[in-house]
Amino acid sequence: MEIFDLVVIGGGPGGYLAAERAGHAGLKTLVIEKREFGGVCLNEGCVPSKTFLNSAKVLDYANHAKNYGVSVEGKTSIDQKFVVERKNGVVKMLVSGVKAQLKRNKVKMVSGEAFIEGKVAEGYSIKVNGEQYVATRLIIATGSMPVVPPIEGLKQNVESGYVMTNREVLDLDYIPKTLTIIGGGVIGLEMASYFSSVGTQVTVVEMLNKIAGPTEDEVSKILQKSLEAKGVIFNLGAKVTKIEADGVVYEKDGKTQKIESEKVLLSIGRRAVTQGFGLENINVNLERGAIVTDEQMRTNVANVYAVGDVNGKVMLAHTAYREAEVAINTILGKKDAMRYNVIPSVIYTNPEVGSVGETEESAKAKGLDVKCVNIPLTYSGRYVAENTDLNGICKIVVNKKTNTLIGAHIIGSYAGEYIVAVSAMIDLEVDIENIKKLVFPHPTVCEIVREAIFQI
Ligand code: FAD
Ligand code: NAI
């Protein structure tokens, strides 16, 4: 039996960063991972999907090369086996980087499924591979898994492999002729963008009347039009009721319809992993299946914290990172608190979307007096120089009372890279007059923020 200052269950972004920071601060730390270090993000989420999407972007460029005065000889095509192999190489490199970083910070890593046995005199008893470890403090970072609702035929068709989740689709080494995507949220849209670029006929079935859920309405419409221009068919306001061996049955406008396709992707949300590892043995409070945490990532149980998707707050890797840091700072006695109002979100479709903070609607619903500016990205010289589809926009939301930015919603090249600049302006509550004095490099697409600010 070995006693640790901190035991972290789960080696995804929340878990590995918490362990790394704790080790760096000198805490005797153990991190336990049952599948692969790097978690969903590195192995079957953020990183694999972005390697796929980059191959599609290269193909899109090649297919439209003539628009830039470049001729490509012969027919362009995608080698999906190569794309998957390249993805595996990228994942391997990054996972080994995570392990090296943990090792450098003297964190002990154990591969195996952790089970919480209960409270003991020195802390919490954790069993892995038959070994007992004692945690003075515990961080739960067990992440999330796809929601598989009780739709007729769904479970059998997931088991048969006809219906894929994010895990299987990112290992698919051939291009299906047809693909039905259930759910027009982030995973569905990124995969619709990829598969439509590489030649699959994609149909998205989405329950709501818009795609990309919380995304600002006009941005969501532009994204939909851009994907439609690539051949994606959207069935909105359509609820899936049954999965058959060759297609998806859904109800729309009171009528039952069916789409046949070679493969199906299920992407209708994710749920926290809170079962099967003894959480009940220490009586951690759950709400709607996720662990309840406060601003310091504490649970209701003394010295037990929960970070990342498992607390169900904002299921993004960068949220997990920051929550991990807040938990470690709290353990170290440093004042810190998690703030959720300025977490940027990016949809890595082509074109990509970057959003942060309030939309006009959400701000007004909170009773805020706001002024909004909506300008086309064609105000940016670099955007016009580098694109032929010029439909991008930048919308900003300003709080009139405080004269500060409270939201930005952008669709177009690099939006995901520079949205953080807007997050910083919002987070630091920089006065609009001071933002006007900032120098932006020229020509860049991020100059659009400066343009929008000057139009207030
Ligand atoms: P996870 O990454 O889920 O890691 C949890 C780990 O805990 C897993 O490795 C699991 O094996 C392990 N575990 C669970 N139970 C036990 C146990 N009992 N014992 C030991 N180990 C255990 N987010 C972004 O910010 N940007 C993106 O571009 C993005 N793209 C995504 C694309 C896809 C297809 C998906 C599915 C998700 C994407 N996400 C993205 C979300 C992101 O992957 C998650 O928010 C992030 O991985 C959460 O990190 P985590 O550490 O909480 O959990
Ligand atoms: P999501 O929550 O983004 O979207 C799910 C969509 O499915 C919603 O639009 C919902 O209305 C729809 N839906 C639900 N039930 C349905 C049904 N029965 N029939 C038809 N439509 C239905 O979930 P998704 O795409 O699975 O992604 C999970 C999470 O992973 C995201 O919420 C996000 O946190 C994370 N993620 C982040 C990415 C990024 O940051 N770029 C990329 C991919 C995933």
Coordinates of C-alpha atoms and ligand atoms in Angstrom, one line a residue:
M1 CA 0.0 0.0 0.0
E2 CA 1.5 3.3 -1.1
I3 CA 0.2 6.7 0.0
F4 CA 0.0 9.6 -2.4
D5 CA -0.6 13.3 -1.8
L6 CA -2.9 13.1 -4.9
V7 CA -4.4 10.3 -7.0
V8 CA -6.0 11.3 -10.3
I9 CA -8.4 8.9 -12.0
G10 CA -8.4 9.4 -15.7
G11 CA -5.5 10.4 -18.0
G12 CA -7.4 12.7 -20.4
P13 CA -6.7 16.5 -20.7
G14 CA -8.3 17.1 -17.2
G15 CA -6.5 14.3 -15.5
Y16 CA -3.1 14.5 -17.2
L17 CA -2.8 18.3 -16.7
A18 CA -3.9 18.1 -13.1
A19 CA -1.2 15.4 -12.5
E20 CA 1.4 17.3 -14.3
R21 CA 0.8 20.5 -12.4
A22 CA 0.6 18.7 -9.1
G23 CA 3.9 16.8 -9.8
H24 CA 5.5 20.1 -10.8
A25 CA 4.4 21.6 -7.5
G26 CA 6.1 18.8 -5.6
L27 CA 3.1 16.7 -4.7
K28 CA 3.6 12.9 -4.7
T29 CA 1.1 12.2 -7.5
L30 CA -0.3 9.1 -9.2
V31 CA -2.4 9.1 -12.4
I32 CA -4.4 6.0 -13.4
E33 CA -5.7 5.5 -17.0
K34 CA -7.7 2.5 -18.2
R35 CA -7.3 3.0 -21.9
E36 CA -4.8 5.4 -23.4
F37 CA -3.1 8.4 -21.8
G38 CA -4.4 11.5 -23.6
G39 CA -8.0 10.4 -23.2
V40 CA -10.8 11.1 -25.7
C41 CA -9.2 14.3 -26.8
L42 CA -5.9 12.9 -28.0
N43 CA -7.0 9.4 -29.0
E44 CA -10.5 9.7 -30.4
G45 CA -11.6 13.3 -30.3
C46 CA -10.0 16.7 -30.8
V47 CA -6.7 15.7 -32.4
P48 CA -7.8 12.8 -34.7
S49 CA -10.7 14.8 -36.0
K50 CA -8.4 17.8 -36.8
T51 CA -5.9 15.6 -38.7
F52 CA -8.9 14.3 -40.8
L53 CA -10.1 17.9 -41.3
N54 CA -6.7 19.1 -42.4
S55 CA -6.5 16.4 -45.1
A56 CA -9.9 17.6 -46.3
K57 CA -8.7 21.2 -46.3
V58 CA -5.7 20.3 -48.5
L59 CA -8.1 18.4 -50.8
D60 CA -10.5 21.4 -50.9
Y61 CA -7.5 23.6 -51.9
A62 CA -6.4 21.2 -54.6
N63 CA -9.9 21.0 -56.0
H64 CA -10.2 24.8 -56.2
A65 CA -6.5 25.4 -57.1
K66 CA -7.5 27.0 -60.4
N67 CA -9.2 29.8 -58.4
Y68 CA -5.7 30.7 -57.3
G69 CA -4.0 30.3 -60.7
V70 CA -2.6 26.9 -59.8
S71 CA -3.2 23.9 -62.1
V72 CA -3.5 20.4 -60.6
E73 CA -2.8 17.6 -63.1
G74 CA -5.3 14.7 -63.1
K75 CA -8.1 13.8 -60.7
T76 CA -7.6 14.6 -57.0
S77 CA -8.5 11.9 -54.6
I78 CA -8.1 11.0 -50.9
D79 CA -6.2 7.9 -49.6
Q80 CA -8.3 7.2 -46.5
K81 CA -6.0 4.5 -45.3
F82 CA -3.1 7.0 -45.4
V83 CA -5.2 9.6 -43.6
V84 CA -5.9 7.1 -40.7
E85 CA -2.3 6.0 -40.6
R86 CA -1.2 9.7 -40.5
K87 CA -3.7 10.3 -37.7
N88 CA -2.4 7.3 -35.8
G89 CA 1.2 8.8 -36.1
V90 CA 0.1 12.2 -34.9
V91 CA -1.8 10.6 -31.9
K92 CA 1.2 8.5 -31.0
M93 CA 3.6 11.4 -31.0
L94 CA 1.3 13.6 -28.9
V95 CA 0.5 10.8 -26.4
S96 CA 4.2 10.1 -25.9
G97 CA 4.7 13.8 -25.3
V98 CA 2.0 13.7 -22.6
K99 CA 3.7 10.7 -20.9
A100 CA 7.2 12.3 -21.2
Q101 CA 5.8 15.5 -19.5
L102 CA 4.3 13.4 -16.7
K103 CA 7.5 11.6 -16.2
R104 CA 9.5 14.8 -16.2
N105 CA 7.3 16.1 -13.4
K106 CA 7.8 12.8 -11.4
V107 CA 4.2 11.6 -11.7
K108 CA 3.7 7.9 -11.3
M109 CA 1.5 6.5 -14.2
V110 CA -0.5 3.3 -13.9
S111 CA -2.4 1.7 -16.7
G112 CA -5.5 -0.1 -15.5
E113 CA -9.0 0.6 -14.3
A114 CA -9.2 2.4 -11.0
F115 CA -11.8 1.4 -8.4
I116 CA -12.6 3.5 -5.4
E117 CA -13.0 1.2 -2.4
G118 CA -13.9 3.8 0.2
K119 CA -12.6 6.0 2.9
V120 CA -9.6 4.8 5.1
A121 CA -7.8 6.5 7.9
E122 CA -5.2 8.2 5.6
G123 CA -7.6 9.2 2.8
Y124 CA -9.3 7.2 0.0
S125 CA -8.4 3.6 -0.9
I126 CA -8.1 3.0 -4.7
K127 CA -7.6 -0.4 -6.2
V128 CA -5.9 -0.9 -9.7
N129 CA -4.7 -4.2 -11.1
G130 CA -5.0 -5.8 -7.7
E131 CA -2.7 -3.2 -6.0
Q132 CA -4.0 -0.8 -3.3
Y133 CA -3.1 2.9 -3.3
V134 CA -4.1 5.5 -0.8
A135 CA -5.0 9.0 -1.9
T136 CA -4.8 11.9 0.6
R137 CA -6.6 13.8 -2.1
L138 CA -8.5 12.5 -5.1
I139 CA -9.3 14.1 -8.5
I140 CA -11.9 12.4 -10.6
A141 CA -11.3 13.0 -14.3
T142 CA -13.1 10.1 -15.9
G143 CA -14.5 12.1 -18.8
S144 CA -17.5 11.3 -21.0
M145 CA -18.9 8.8 -23.5
P146 CA -21.4 9.1 -26.3
V147 CA -25.1 9.2 -25.5
V148 CA -26.8 6.1 -26.9
P149 CA -30.6 6.6 -26.3
P150 CA -33.1 3.8 -26.3
I151 CA -34.1 4.2 -30.0
E152 CA -35.4 1.0 -31.6
G153 CA -32.6 -0.9 -33.3
L154 CA -29.9 1.6 -32.2
K155 CA -28.0 -0.7 -29.8
Q156 CA -27.9 -3.7 -32.1
N157 CA -26.7 -1.5 -35.0
V158 CA -24.0 0.1 -32.9
E159 CA -22.8 -3.4 -31.9
S160 CA -22.9 -4.6 -35.5
G161 CA -20.7 -1.6 -36.5
Y162 CA -23.3 -0.1 -39.0
V163 CA -23.8 2.8 -36.6
M164 CA -20.5 4.5 -35.6
T165 CA -19.7 6.8 -32.8
N166 CA -16.7 9.2 -32.8
R167 CA -14.4 6.2 -31.9
E168 CA -15.2 4.1 -35.0
V169 CA -15.6 7.0 -37.5
L170 CA -12.1 8.2 -36.7
D171 CA -10.7 4.8 -37.5
L172 CA -12.7 4.3 -40.7
D173 CA -10.2 3.5 -43.4
Y174 CA -12.4 3.8 -46.5
I175 CA -14.7 6.4 -47.8
P176 CA -18.4 5.4 -47.7
K177 CA -20.5 6.4 -50.6
T178 CA -23.3 7.6 -48.3
L179 CA -23.4 8.6 -44.7
T180 CA -26.2 9.6 -42.4
I181 CA -25.2 11.7 -39.4
I182 CA -27.7 11.7 -36.5
G183 CA -27.2 15.1 -34.7
G184 CA -26.1 18.4 -36.3
G185 CA -24.0 19.4 -33.3
V186 CA -20.2 19.9 -33.2
I187 CA -19.1 16.3 -34.0
G188 CA -21.8 15.9 -36.7
L189 CA -20.8 19.1 -38.4
E190 CA -17.1 18.5 -38.3
M191 CA -17.6 15.0 -39.8
A192 CA -20.1 16.3 -42.3
S193 CA -17.5 18.9 -43.4
Y194 CA -14.8 16.1 -43.7
F195 CA -16.9 13.5 -45.5
S196 CA -18.5 15.9 -47.9
S197 CA -15.0 17.2 -48.9
V198 CA -13.8 13.7 -49.6
G199 CA -16.7 12.7 -51.8
T200 CA -19.3 11.0 -49.5
Q201 CA -23.0 12.0 -49.9
V202 CA -23.8 13.2 -46.4
T203 CA -27.2 13.7 -44.8
V204 CA -27.6 15.2 -41.4
V205 CA -30.7 14.5 -39.3
E206 CA -31.1 17.1 -36.6
M207 CA -34.0 17.4 -34.1
L208 CA -33.8 21.2 -33.7
N209 CA -34.6 23.7 -36.4
K210 CA -31.0 24.9 -36.6
I211 CA -27.6 23.3 -36.7
A212 CA -24.7 23.9 -34.2
G213 CA -27.0 24.3 -31.2
P214 CA -25.9 27.3 -29.2
T215 CA -24.0 29.0 -32.0
E216 CA -25.2 32.5 -33.0
D217 CA -28.1 32.2 -35.4
E218 CA -26.6 34.0 -38.5
V219 CA -23.3 32.2 -38.1
S220 CA -25.1 28.9 -37.9
K221 CA -27.1 29.8 -41.1
I222 CA -23.9 30.7 -43.0
L223 CA -22.3 27.4 -41.8
Q224 CA -25.3 25.5 -43.0
K225 CA -25.2 27.2 -46.4
S226 CA -21.5 26.6 -46.8
L227 CA -21.9 22.9 -46.0
E228 CA -24.9 22.7 -48.4
A229 CA -22.7 24.1 -51.1
K230 CA -20.4 21.2 -50.5
G231 CA -23.4 18.8 -51.0
V232 CA -24.5 18.1 -47.4
I233 CA -28.2 17.6 -47.1
F234 CA -29.8 18.8 -43.8
N235 CA -33.0 17.4 -42.5
L236 CA -33.8 19.8 -39.6
G237 CA -36.7 19.4 -37.2
A238 CA -36.4 15.7 -37.8
K239 CA -36.4 13.2 -34.9
V240 CA -34.9 9.7 -35.4
T241 CA -37.2 7.0 -34.2
K242 CA -35.7 3.8 -35.5
I243 CA -32.5 2.4 -36.9
E244 CA -32.7 -0.4 -39.5
A245 CA -29.9 -2.5 -41.0
D246 CA -29.7 -0.2 -44.1
G247 CA -30.9 3.2 -42.9
V248 CA -32.4 5.6 -40.4
V249 CA -36.1 6.2 -39.9
Y250 CA -37.2 9.7 -38.7
E251 CA -40.3 11.7 -38.2
K252 CA -40.6 15.2 -39.7
D253 CA -43.7 17.3 -40.0
G254 CA -45.8 14.4 -38.7
K255 CA -44.6 12.1 -41.5
T256 CA -42.3 9.0 -41.1
Q257 CA -39.5 8.9 -43.6
K258 CA -36.4 6.8 -44.1
I259 CA -32.9 7.6 -45.5
E260 CA -30.8 4.6 -46.6
S261 CA -27.0 4.9 -46.3
E262 CA -23.9 2.8 -46.3
K263 CA -22.9 4.0 -42.8
V264 CA -24.4 6.0 -39.9
L265 CA -22.7 8.3 -37.4
L266 CA -24.3 8.8 -34.0
S267 CA -23.4 12.2 -32.5
I268 CA -26.2 13.4 -30.3
G269 CA -24.2 14.5 -27.3
R270 CA -22.0 12.9 -24.6
R271 CA -22.7 11.9 -20.9
A272 CA -20.4 11.9 -17.9
V273 CA -18.7 8.7 -16.9
T274 CA -19.7 8.2 -13.3
Q275 CA -20.6 4.5 -13.0
G276 CA -18.7 1.3 -12.4
F277 CA -15.7 2.6 -10.5
G278 CA -16.9 2.9 -7.0
L279 CA -17.9 6.6 -6.8
E280 CA -20.9 5.6 -4.7
N281 CA -18.5 4.2 -2.1
I282 CA -17.6 7.7 -1.1
N283 CA -21.1 9.3 -1.7
V284 CA -20.2 11.9 -4.3
N285 CA -23.2 13.9 -5.3
L286 CA -24.4 13.7 -8.9
E287 CA -26.9 15.9 -10.7
R288 CA -28.3 14.7 -14.1
G289 CA -25.6 12.0 -14.2
A290 CA -22.6 14.4 -13.7
I291 CA -20.5 15.2 -10.6
V292 CA -21.6 18.4 -8.9
T293 CA -18.6 20.8 -8.4
D294 CA -18.2 24.3 -7.0
E295 CA -16.0 27.1 -8.4
Q296 CA -12.9 25.4 -7.0
M297 CA -13.8 22.0 -8.5
R298 CA -14.5 20.6 -5.1
T299 CA -17.2 17.9 -4.8
N300 CA -19.4 17.5 -1.7
V301 CA -16.8 15.1 -0.3
A302 CA -13.8 16.5 1.5
N303 CA -10.5 16.4 -0.6
V304 CA -12.3 15.0 -3.6
Y305 CA -12.4 17.1 -6.8
A306 CA -13.8 16.5 -10.3
V307 CA -12.5 18.1 -13.5
G308 CA -13.3 17.9 -17.2
D309 CA -16.3 16.3 -18.9
V310 CA -17.2 14.3 -15.8
N311 CA -18.8 17.4 -14.2
G312 CA -20.9 18.0 -17.3
K313 CA -20.4 21.8 -17.3
V314 CA -18.7 22.7 -20.6
M315 CA -17.4 19.5 -22.3
L316 CA -14.3 21.0 -24.0
A317 CA -10.6 20.1 -23.6
H318 CA -9.6 23.6 -22.7
T319 CA -12.2 23.8 -20.0
A320 CA -10.8 20.6 -18.6
Y321 CA -7.3 22.1 -18.6
R322 CA -8.4 25.2 -16.8
E323 CA -10.5 23.2 -14.3
A324 CA -7.4 21.0 -13.6
E325 CA -5.4 24.1 -12.8
V326 CA -8.1 25.5 -10.5
A327 CA -8.3 22.2 -8.6
I328 CA -4.5 22.1 -8.2
N329 CA -4.2 25.7 -7.1
T330 CA -7.0 25.1 -4.6
I331 CA -5.1 22.0 -3.2
L332 CA -2.0 24.1 -3.0
G333 CA -3.9 26.8 -1.0
K334 CA -3.7 29.4 -3.9
K335 CA -6.8 31.5 -4.5
D336 CA -8.4 30.5 -7.8
A337 CA -11.9 30.1 -9.2
M338 CA -13.4 28.7 -12.4
R339 CA -15.2 31.1 -14.6
Y340 CA -17.4 29.7 -17.4
N341 CA -18.5 32.9 -19.2
V342 CA -15.5 33.4 -21.4
I343 CA -14.7 30.0 -22.7
P344 CA -14.2 30.2 -26.4
S345 CA -15.6 27.5 -28.6
V346 CA -14.4 26.5 -32.1
I347 CA -16.0 24.4 -34.8
Y348 CA -13.3 23.2 -37.1
T349 CA -15.4 22.9 -40.2
N350 CA -14.3 24.6 -43.5
P351 CA -15.1 27.5 -43.0
E352 CA -14.4 27.4 -39.3
V353 CA -16.3 29.1 -36.5
G354 CA -15.0 30.9 -33.4
S355 CA -17.3 32.1 -30.7
V356 CA -17.1 33.5 -27.2
G357 CA -19.4 35.1 -24.7
E358 CA -22.9 36.4 -25.2
T359 CA -24.9 36.5 -28.4
E360 CA -27.3 39.4 -29.0
E361 CA -30.2 37.2 -28.0
S362 CA -28.6 35.7 -24.8
A363 CA -27.5 39.2 -23.7
K364 CA -31.0 40.7 -24.2
A365 CA -32.5 37.7 -22.4
K366 CA -30.3 38.7 -19.4
G367 CA -31.7 42.2 -19.6
L368 CA -28.4 43.7 -20.7
D369 CA -28.4 46.9 -22.8
V370 CA -26.3 46.0 -25.8
K371 CA -25.0 47.4 -29.1
C372 CA -24.1 44.9 -31.8
V373 CA -22.0 45.2 -34.9
N374 CA -22.1 42.7 -37.8
I375 CA -19.6 43.1 -40.6
P376 CA -18.4 40.9 -43.4
L377 CA -14.9 39.5 -43.3
T378 CA -14.3 41.1 -46.6
Y379 CA -13.2 44.2 -44.6
S380 CA -10.0 42.2 -44.0
G381 CA -7.5 42.4 -46.9
R382 CA -5.9 39.0 -46.0
Y383 CA -9.3 37.3 -46.0
V384 CA -10.1 38.6 -49.5
A385 CA -6.6 37.8 -50.7
E386 CA -6.8 34.2 -49.5
N387 CA -10.4 33.1 -50.2
T388 CA -12.8 32.8 -53.0
D389 CA -15.9 32.1 -51.0
L390 CA -16.3 35.4 -49.2
N391 CA -19.3 34.8 -47.0
G392 CA -17.6 35.1 -43.6
I393 CA -18.9 37.5 -40.9
C394 CA -17.8 38.9 -37.5
K395 CA -20.5 39.9 -35.0
I396 CA -19.6 41.6 -31.8
V397 CA -21.7 42.4 -28.8
V398 CA -20.9 45.3 -26.5
N399 CA -22.4 46.1 -23.1
K400 CA -23.4 49.8 -23.4
K401 CA -23.3 50.3 -19.7
T402 CA -19.7 49.1 -19.1
N403 CA -18.5 50.0 -22.6
T404 CA -16.8 46.6 -22.8
L405 CA -17.1 43.6 -25.2
I406 CA -19.2 40.7 -24.0
G407 CA -19.4 38.5 -27.1
A408 CA -17.9 37.7 -30.5
H409 CA -19.1 35.3 -33.2
I410 CA -17.0 34.8 -36.3
I411 CA -17.1 32.4 -39.3
G412 CA -14.2 32.3 -41.7
S413 CA -10.5 31.4 -41.9
Y414 CA -8.5 31.4 -38.7
A415 CA -11.5 32.3 -36.5
G416 CA -10.5 29.5 -34.2
E417 CA -7.0 30.9 -33.8
Y418 CA -7.7 34.5 -33.0
I419 CA -11.0 34.1 -31.0
V420 CA -8.8 33.9 -27.9
A421 CA -7.8 37.6 -28.4
V422 CA -11.4 38.5 -28.0
S423 CA -11.8 36.2 -25.0
A424 CA -8.9 38.1 -23.4
M425 CA -10.6 41.4 -24.1
I426 CA -13.8 40.2 -22.5
D427 CA -12.2 38.5 -19.6
L428 CA -10.0 41.5 -18.7
E429 CA -13.0 43.8 -19.2
V430 CA -11.0 46.1 -21.4
D431 CA -12.7 49.4 -22.2
I432 CA -13.6 49.8 -25.9
E433 CA -11.6 53.0 -26.1
N434 CA -8.5 51.0 -24.9
I435 CA -9.2 48.2 -27.5
K436 CA -9.1 50.9 -30.2
K437 CA -5.5 51.7 -29.1
L438 CA -4.3 48.2 -29.6
V439 CA -2.1 47.6 -32.7
F440 CA -3.1 44.6 -34.8
P441 CA -0.7 43.1 -37.4
H442 CA -1.6 43.9 -41.0
P443 CA -2.8 42.3 -43.1
T444 CA -4.4 39.7 -40.9
V445 CA -7.9 38.3 -40.7
C446 CA -8.0 39.2 -37.0
E447 CA -8.0 42.9 -37.9
I448 CA -11.7 42.3 -38.4
V449 CA -12.1 42.7 -34.6
R450 CA -10.5 46.1 -34.8
E451 CA -12.8 47.1 -37.7
A452 CA -15.9 45.9 -35.8
I453 CA -14.8 47.8 -32.7
F454 CA -14.4 51.1 -34.7
Q455 CA -18.0 50.7 -36.0
I456 CA -19.6 50.8 -32.6
Ligands
FAD1 P1 -11.5 12.3 -21.4 O1 -10.7 12.9 -22.4 O2 -12.7 11.6 -21.7 O3 -10.6 11.4 -20.5 C1 -11.0 10.6 -19.5 C2 -10.1 9.4 -19.3 O4 -10.5 8.7 -18.1 C3 -10.3 8.4 -20.5 O5 -9.0 8.2 -21.1 C4 -10.8 7.1 -19.8 O6 -10.3 6.0 -20.4 C5 -10.3 7.3 -18.4 N1 -11.1 6.6 -17.3 C6 -12.4 6.6 -17.2 N2 -12.8 5.8 -16.1 C7 -11.6 5.3 -15.6 C8 -11.3 4.5 -14.5 N3 -12.2 4.0 -13.7 N4 -10.0 4.2 -14.3 C9 -9.0 4.7 -15.1 N5 -9.2 5.5 -16.1 C10 -10.5 5.8 -16.4 N6 -12.8 19.6 -27.3 C11 -12.2 20.7 -27.6 O7 -11.9 21.5 -26.8 N7 -11.8 20.9 -28.9 C12 -12.1 20.0 -29.9 O8 -11.7 20.2 -31.1 C13 -12.8 18.8 -29.6 N8 -13.0 17.9 -30.5 C14 -13.7 16.7 -30.1 C15 -14.0 15.8 -31.1 C16 -14.6 14.6 -30.8 C17 -15.0 13.6 -31.9 C18 -15.0 14.4 -29.4 C19 -15.7 13.1 -29.0 C20 -14.7 15.3 -28.4 C21 -14.1 16.5 -28.8 N9 -13.8 17.5 -27.8 C22 -13.1 18.6 -28.2 C23 -14.1 17.3 -26.4 C24 -12.9 16.8 -25.6 O9 -12.4 15.6 -26.2 C25 -13.2 16.6 -24.2 O10 -13.8 17.7 -23.6 C26 -12.0 16.2 -23.4 O11 -11.4 15.0 -23.8 C27 -12.4 16.1 -21.9 O12 -11.3 15.7 -21.2 P2 -11.4 14.8 -19.8 O13 -10.0 14.7 -19.3 O14 -12.5 15.4 -19.0 O15 -12.0 13.4 -20.3
NAI2 P1 -23.7 18.2 -29.4 O1 -24.4 18.4 -28.1 O2 -22.8 19.2 -30.0 O3 -24.9 18.1 -30.6 C1 -25.8 17.1 -30.5 C2 -26.9 17.4 -31.5 O4 -27.8 16.3 -31.6 C3 -27.8 18.6 -31.0 O5 -27.9 19.5 -32.0 C4 -29.2 17.9 -30.7 O6 -30.3 18.7 -31.0 C5 -29.1 16.7 -31.7 N1 -30.0 15.6 -31.3 C6 -30.1 15.0 -30.0 N2 -31.0 14.0 -30.1 C7 -31.3 13.8 -31.4 C8 -32.1 12.8 -32.1 N3 -32.7 11.9 -31.4 N4 -32.3 13.0 -33.4 C9 -31.7 14.0 -34.1 N5 -30.9 14.9 -33.5 C10 -30.7 14.8 -32.1 O7 -23.1 16.8 -29.3 P2 -21.9 16.0 -30.2 O8 -21.9 16.6 -31.6 O9 -22.2 14.6 -30.0 O10 -20.6 16.4 -29.5 C11 -20.4 16.1 -28.1 C12 -19.6 17.2 -27.4 O11 -18.2 17.0 -27.8 C13 -19.9 18.6 -27.8 O12 -21.0 19.1 -27.1 C14 -18.6 19.3 -27.5 O13 -18.6 19.5 -26.1 C15 -17.6 18.2 -27.8 N6 -16.9 18.5 -29.1 C16 -16.3 19.6 -29.3 C17 -15.7 19.9 -30.5 C18 -15.0 21.2 -30.7 O14 -14.8 21.9 -29.7 N7 -14.6 21.6 -31.9 C19 -15.7 19.0 -31.6 C20 -16.5 17.8 -31.3 C21 -17.1 17.6 -30.1

